[in-house]
């Protein structure tokens, strides 16, 4: 059984650019949640995808968007990058009923730096 | 909105000793789930322990146990016989029964001294 993987590990972008982060969920999991973890803070919920549809969103602007594919892997896209978008982006997968999961399994994260 | 507060940014414990990490939360719901996650320096976050609010009995997982005080909205984590490998950031998290997102506290950095 493979765990949750994320790519790339690190990324440096310039303000105004666009970025795509990728997540492969754990085998058998149908739900993926994305979190933003600023330095020294706890993870903040961005959104969740359940069976390829967005299933809940946190307080993030529309320039944060995502996709989930039939194999339940997922992408997080951020347009018009701002300096405050610099953070660790975590993906968590789970096997859930309508998105209500008891446990999440986290990936190692992607460290995004916006200059 | 639900909030989770961890008032101890950093704590230290001697190897083999016991340490307790604090967490309080605010919610108007009567049923929910509480979690403690560990994030070692390598960054991959792992679940330590989970508590269902409807259960009166405190959860225990080997050396890890919780003190869940529902009326006080308090959820502390006790680590017994601390080991060097316990050094990490610890996050308290909340999820409501009817919501699909987890709310995390700001974390407590635990140092374990040999």
mmCIF file of C-alpha atoms in Angstrom:
data_model
loop_
_atom_site.group_PDB
_atom_site.id
_atom_site.type_symbol
_atom_site.label_atom_id
_atom_site.label_comp_id
_atom_site.label_asym_id
_atom_site.label_seq_id
_atom_site.Cartn_x
_atom_site.Cartn_y
_atom_site.Cartn_z
ATOM 1 C CA UNK A 1 0.000 0.000 0.000
ATOM 2 C CA UNK A 2 1.567 3.295 -1.076
ATOM 3 C CA UNK A 3 1.157 6.426 0.985
ATOM 4 C CA UNK A 4 0.260 9.947 -0.034
ATOM 5 C CA UNK A 5 2.821 11.563 -2.297
ATOM 6 C CA UNK A 6 3.167 15.156 -3.418
ATOM 7 C CA UNK A 7 5.174 16.868 -6.124
ATOM 8 C CA UNK A 8 7.227 18.891 -6.391
ATOM 9 C CA UNK A 9 8.962 19.012 -3.017
ATOM 10 C CA UNK A 10 10.030 22.623 -3.359
ATOM 11 C CA UNK A 11 9.024 25.363 -5.756
ATOM 12 C CA UNK A 12 10.045 28.982 -6.236
ATOM 13 C CA UNK A 13 7.749 31.290 -8.183
ATOM 14 C CA UNK A 14 7.501 34.989 -8.886
ATOM 15 C CA UNK A 15 4.594 37.144 -7.791
ATOM 16 C CA UNK A 16 1.832 37.115 -10.414
ATOM 17 C CA UNK A 17 2.717 33.687 -11.791
ATOM 18 C CA UNK A 18 0.591 30.563 -11.652
ATOM 19 C CA UNK A 19 1.477 27.268 -9.978
ATOM 20 C CA UNK A 20 0.159 23.705 -10.004
ATOM 21 C CA UNK A 21 0.813 21.311 -7.149
ATOM 22 C CA UNK A 22 0.088 17.593 -7.390
ATOM 23 C CA UNK A 23 -1.018 14.938 -4.960
ATOM 24 C CA UNK A 24 -1.396 11.182 -5.325
ATOM 25 C CA UNK A 25 -3.774 9.824 -2.754
ATOM 26 C CA UNK A 26 -3.287 6.624 -0.816
ATOM 27 C CA UNK A 27 -4.575 3.522 -2.525
ATOM 28 C CA UNK A 28 -8.313 3.057 -1.953
ATOM 29 C CA UNK A 29 -8.937 6.635 -0.815
ATOM 30 C CA UNK A 30 -11.646 8.664 -2.538
ATOM 31 C CA UNK A 31 -11.247 12.024 -0.794
ATOM 32 C CA UNK A 32 -8.480 14.596 -0.949
ATOM 33 C CA UNK A 33 -8.175 17.727 1.168
ATOM 34 C CA UNK A 34 -5.696 20.533 0.657
ATOM 35 C CA UNK A 35 -4.218 22.677 3.410
ATOM 36 C CA UNK A 36 -1.986 25.724 3.540
ATOM 37 C CA UNK A 37 0.486 25.802 6.418
ATOM 38 C CA UNK A 38 2.249 29.122 6.872
ATOM 39 C CA UNK A 39 5.511 29.127 8.801
ATOM 40 C CA UNK A 40 4.878 28.601 12.507
ATOM 41 C CA UNK A 41 1.140 28.029 12.040
ATOM 42 C CA UNK A 42 -1.234 25.121 11.886
ATOM 43 C CA UNK A 43 -2.687 23.922 8.587
ATOM 44 C CA UNK A 44 -5.582 25.949 7.177
ATOM 45 C CA UNK A 45 -8.223 24.120 5.151
ATOM 46 C CA UNK A 46 -8.349 25.223 1.503
ATOM 47 C CA UNK A 47 -10.854 22.776 0.013
ATOM 48 C CA UNK A 48 -11.778 19.138 -0.298
ATOM 49 C CA UNK A 49 -12.537 16.957 -3.293
ATOM 50 C CA UNK A 50 -14.761 13.921 -3.017
ATOM 51 C CA UNK A 51 -15.275 11.710 -6.044
ATOM 52 C CA UNK A 52 -14.008 14.413 -8.424
ATOM 53 C CA UNK A 53 -16.200 17.223 -7.096
ATOM 54 C CA UNK A 54 -15.401 20.069 -4.726
ATOM 55 C CA UNK A 55 -16.983 19.175 -1.413
ATOM 56 C CA UNK A 56 -16.298 22.088 0.884
ATOM 57 C CA UNK A 57 -14.091 25.150 0.857
ATOM 58 C CA UNK A 58 -12.297 27.256 3.425
ATOM 59 C CA UNK A 59 -11.722 31.020 3.400
ATOM 60 C CA UNK A 60 -9.536 31.147 0.315
ATOM 61 C CA UNK A 61 -10.136 33.305 -2.779
ATOM 62 C CA UNK A 62 -11.217 31.834 -6.136
ATOM 63 C CA UNK A 63 -7.675 32.042 -7.480
ATOM 64 C CA UNK A 64 -7.138 28.853 -5.451
ATOM 65 C CA UNK A 65 -8.722 26.078 -7.469
ATOM 66 C CA UNK A 66 -8.395 22.354 -7.776
ATOM 67 C CA UNK A 67 -9.178 19.171 -9.604
ATOM 68 C CA UNK A 68 -9.585 15.552 -8.702
ATOM 69 C CA UNK A 69 -9.077 12.883 -11.320
ATOM 70 C CA UNK A 70 -10.815 9.507 -11.767
ATOM 71 C CA UNK A 71 -7.907 7.786 -10.008
ATOM 72 C CA UNK A 72 -8.530 10.219 -7.090
ATOM 73 C CA UNK A 73 -5.231 12.032 -7.495
ATOM 74 C CA UNK A 74 -5.571 15.797 -7.241
ATOM 75 C CA UNK A 75 -4.136 19.133 -8.278
ATOM 76 C CA UNK A 76 -4.091 22.471 -6.520
ATOM 77 C CA UNK A 77 -3.796 25.488 -8.792
ATOM 78 C CA UNK A 78 -3.009 28.978 -7.582
ATOM 79 C CA UNK A 79 -3.256 31.908 -9.989
ATOM 80 C CA UNK A 80 -1.828 35.414 -9.626
ATOM 81 C CA UNK A 81 0.571 34.384 -6.872
ATOM 82 C CA UNK A 82 1.068 36.770 -3.967
ATOM 83 C CA UNK A 83 3.913 36.921 -1.477
ATOM 84 C CA UNK A 84 1.562 35.680 1.271
ATOM 85 C CA UNK A 85 1.002 32.480 -0.670
ATOM 86 C CA UNK A 86 4.456 31.331 0.445
ATOM 87 C CA UNK A 87 3.769 28.304 2.634
ATOM 88 C CA UNK A 88 3.853 24.548 2.935
ATOM 89 C CA UNK A 89 0.946 23.030 1.023
ATOM 90 C CA UNK A 90 -0.279 19.756 2.421
ATOM 91 C CA UNK A 91 -2.470 17.198 0.780
ATOM 92 C CA UNK A 92 -4.400 14.694 2.870
ATOM 93 C CA UNK A 93 -6.299 11.708 1.577
ATOM 94 C CA UNK A 94 -8.972 9.652 3.241
ATOM 95 C CA UNK A 95 -11.566 7.024 2.588
ATOM 96 C CA UNK A 96 -14.838 8.655 3.447
ATOM 97 C CA UNK A 97 -18.563 8.592 3.112
ATOM 98 C CA UNK A 98 -19.563 11.871 1.439
ATOM 99 C CA UNK A 99 -16.322 13.426 2.593
ATOM 100 C CA UNK A 100 -16.803 12.796 6.298
ATOM 101 C CA UNK A 101 -13.591 11.063 7.260
ATOM 102 C CA UNK A 102 -12.425 9.880 10.619
ATOM 103 C CA UNK A 103 -8.803 9.992 9.629
ATOM 104 C CA UNK A 104 -6.670 11.751 7.106
ATOM 105 C CA UNK A 105 -3.309 10.627 5.816
ATOM 106 C CA UNK A 106 -1.001 13.478 4.975
ATOM 107 C CA UNK A 107 1.609 13.799 2.294
ATOM 108 C CA UNK A 108 5.022 15.341 2.942
ATOM 109 C CA UNK A 109 3.972 18.683 1.467
ATOM 110 C CA UNK A 110 5.199 21.099 -1.171
ATOM 111 C CA UNK A 111 7.143 24.121 0.016
ATOM 112 C CA UNK A 112 6.152 27.097 -2.179
ATOM 113 C CA UNK A 113 8.190 30.282 -2.058
ATOM 114 C CA UNK A 114 6.878 33.362 -3.857
ATOM 115 C CA UNK A 115 9.398 36.137 -4.505
ATOM 116 C CA UNK B 1 -16.846 29.333 13.564
ATOM 117 C CA UNK B 2 -14.914 26.670 15.342
ATOM 118 C CA UNK B 3 -11.554 27.654 16.788
ATOM 119 C CA UNK B 4 -8.791 25.565 18.290
ATOM 120 C CA UNK B 5 -6.272 27.119 20.672
ATOM 121 C CA UNK B 6 -2.942 25.735 21.778
ATOM 122 C CA UNK B 7 -1.499 28.135 24.330
ATOM 123 C CA UNK B 8 1.923 26.492 24.671
ATOM 124 C CA UNK B 9 4.089 27.377 21.655
ATOM 125 C CA UNK B 10 6.969 25.252 22.944
ATOM 126 C CA UNK B 11 7.592 22.735 25.707
ATOM 127 C CA UNK B 12 10.485 20.605 26.879
ATOM 128 C CA UNK B 13 10.571 17.268 28.646
ATOM 129 C CA UNK B 14 13.303 15.017 29.899
ATOM 130 C CA UNK B 15 13.566 11.615 28.278
ATOM 131 C CA UNK B 16 11.443 9.010 30.151
ATOM 132 C CA UNK B 17 9.395 11.732 31.859
ATOM 133 C CA UNK B 18 5.745 12.646 31.280
ATOM 134 C CA UNK B 19 4.506 15.774 29.540
ATOM 135 C CA UNK B 20 1.042 17.198 28.918
ATOM 136 C CA UNK B 21 0.150 19.393 25.965
ATOM 137 C CA UNK B 22 -2.925 21.606 26.234
ATOM 138 C CA UNK B 23 -5.674 22.336 23.760
ATOM 139 C CA UNK B 24 -8.958 24.183 24.047
ATOM 140 C CA UNK B 25 -11.618 24.625 21.411
ATOM 141 C CA UNK B 26 -14.751 26.593 20.851
ATOM 142 C CA UNK B 27 -17.852 25.084 19.294
ATOM 143 C CA UNK B 28 -21.607 25.193 19.552
ATOM 144 C CA UNK B 29 -21.963 21.619 18.344
ATOM 145 C CA UNK B 30 -22.722 18.765 20.697
ATOM 146 C CA UNK B 31 -21.070 16.047 18.666
ATOM 147 C CA UNK B 32 -17.657 16.233 17.054
ATOM 148 C CA UNK B 33 -14.243 14.608 16.817
ATOM 149 C CA UNK B 34 -10.933 15.739 18.265
ATOM 150 C CA UNK B 35 -7.480 14.724 17.120
ATOM 151 C CA UNK B 36 -3.833 15.112 17.979
ATOM 152 C CA UNK B 37 -1.406 15.081 15.063
ATOM 153 C CA UNK B 38 2.376 14.894 15.197
ATOM 154 C CA UNK B 39 4.543 16.647 12.611
ATOM 155 C CA UNK B 40 8.220 15.653 12.872
ATOM 156 C CA UNK B 41 10.913 17.813 11.285
ATOM 157 C CA UNK B 42 10.588 15.758 8.075
ATOM 158 C CA UNK B 43 7.128 17.379 7.794
ATOM 159 C CA UNK B 44 4.846 14.386 7.202
ATOM 160 C CA UNK B 45 1.985 14.741 9.630
ATOM 161 C CA UNK B 46 0.687 11.600 11.318
ATOM 162 C CA UNK B 47 -2.315 10.926 13.525
ATOM 163 C CA UNK B 48 -1.455 10.268 17.176
ATOM 164 C CA UNK B 49 -4.849 9.819 18.766
ATOM 165 C CA UNK B 50 -8.542 10.475 18.175
ATOM 166 C CA UNK B 51 -11.453 11.139 20.524
ATOM 167 C CA UNK B 52 -15.151 11.050 19.718
ATOM 168 C CA UNK B 53 -17.045 13.628 21.764
ATOM 169 C CA UNK B 54 -19.924 11.246 22.509
ATOM 170 C CA UNK B 55 -17.537 8.855 24.258
ATOM 171 C CA UNK B 56 -16.949 9.597 27.925
ATOM 172 C CA UNK B 57 -13.920 7.355 28.139
ATOM 173 C CA UNK B 58 -10.640 9.053 27.332
ATOM 174 C CA UNK B 59 -8.772 7.595 24.364
ATOM 175 C CA UNK B 60 -5.448 5.849 24.879
ATOM 176 C CA UNK B 61 -2.835 4.691 22.380
ATOM 177 C CA UNK B 62 0.177 3.071 24.029
ATOM 178 C CA UNK B 63 2.137 5.915 25.684
ATOM 179 C CA UNK B 64 -0.317 8.566 24.478
ATOM 180 C CA UNK B 65 -3.535 9.397 26.263
ATOM 181 C CA UNK B 66 -5.947 12.295 26.348
ATOM 182 C CA UNK B 67 -7.865 14.118 29.036
ATOM 183 C CA UNK B 68 -11.115 15.146 27.372
ATOM 184 C CA UNK B 69 -13.215 17.606 29.369
ATOM 185 C CA UNK B 70 -16.284 18.299 27.237
ATOM 186 C CA UNK B 71 -17.868 20.914 29.479
ATOM 187 C CA UNK B 72 -14.623 22.838 29.674
ATOM 188 C CA UNK B 73 -13.935 22.276 25.950
ATOM 189 C CA UNK B 74 -10.504 21.036 26.801
ATOM 190 C CA UNK B 75 -8.546 18.241 25.127
ATOM 191 C CA UNK B 76 -5.027 17.685 26.473
ATOM 192 C CA UNK B 77 -2.484 15.105 25.332
ATOM 193 C CA UNK B 78 -0.338 13.242 27.819
ATOM 194 C CA UNK B 79 2.827 11.564 26.637
ATOM 195 C CA UNK B 80 4.277 9.076 29.118
ATOM 196 C CA UNK B 81 7.839 7.759 29.121
ATOM 197 C CA UNK B 82 8.879 10.386 26.579
ATOM 198 C CA UNK B 83 11.311 9.254 23.901
ATOM 199 C CA UNK B 84 13.683 11.203 21.676
ATOM 200 C CA UNK B 85 11.498 10.289 18.708
ATOM 201 C CA UNK B 86 8.578 12.143 20.263
ATOM 202 C CA UNK B 87 10.260 15.472 19.474
ATOM 203 C CA UNK B 88 8.020 17.203 16.927
ATOM 204 C CA UNK B 89 5.300 19.773 16.436
ATOM 205 C CA UNK B 90 1.993 18.608 17.866
ATOM 206 C CA UNK B 91 -1.270 19.915 16.485
ATOM 207 C CA UNK B 92 -4.685 19.642 18.021
ATOM 208 C CA UNK B 93 -7.521 19.422 15.486
ATOM 209 C CA UNK B 94 -11.322 19.497 15.500
ATOM 210 C CA UNK B 95 -13.904 18.194 13.086
ATOM 211 C CA UNK B 96 -17.641 18.578 13.467
ATOM 212 C CA UNK B 97 -19.911 15.649 12.713
ATOM 213 C CA UNK B 98 -21.661 17.484 9.918
ATOM 214 C CA UNK B 99 -18.635 19.183 8.455
ATOM 215 C CA UNK B 100 -15.910 17.741 6.369
ATOM 216 C CA UNK B 101 -13.058 20.042 7.263
ATOM 217 C CA UNK B 102 -10.558 19.914 10.074
ATOM 218 C CA UNK B 103 -9.676 22.965 12.157
ATOM 219 C CA UNK B 104 -6.131 22.965 13.502
ATOM 220 C CA UNK B 105 -4.496 24.799 16.370
ATOM 221 C CA UNK B 106 -1.232 26.679 15.939
ATOM 222 C CA UNK B 107 0.818 23.823 17.339
ATOM 223 C CA UNK B 108 3.156 23.076 20.242
ATOM 224 C CA UNK B 109 6.798 22.296 19.605
ATOM 225 C CA UNK B 110 7.930 19.509 21.897
ATOM 226 C CA UNK B 111 11.610 19.149 22.703
ATOM 227 C CA UNK B 112 12.852 15.948 24.347
ATOM 228 C CA UNK B 113 16.103 16.210 26.276
ATOM 229 C CA UNK B 114 18.348 13.144 26.641
#
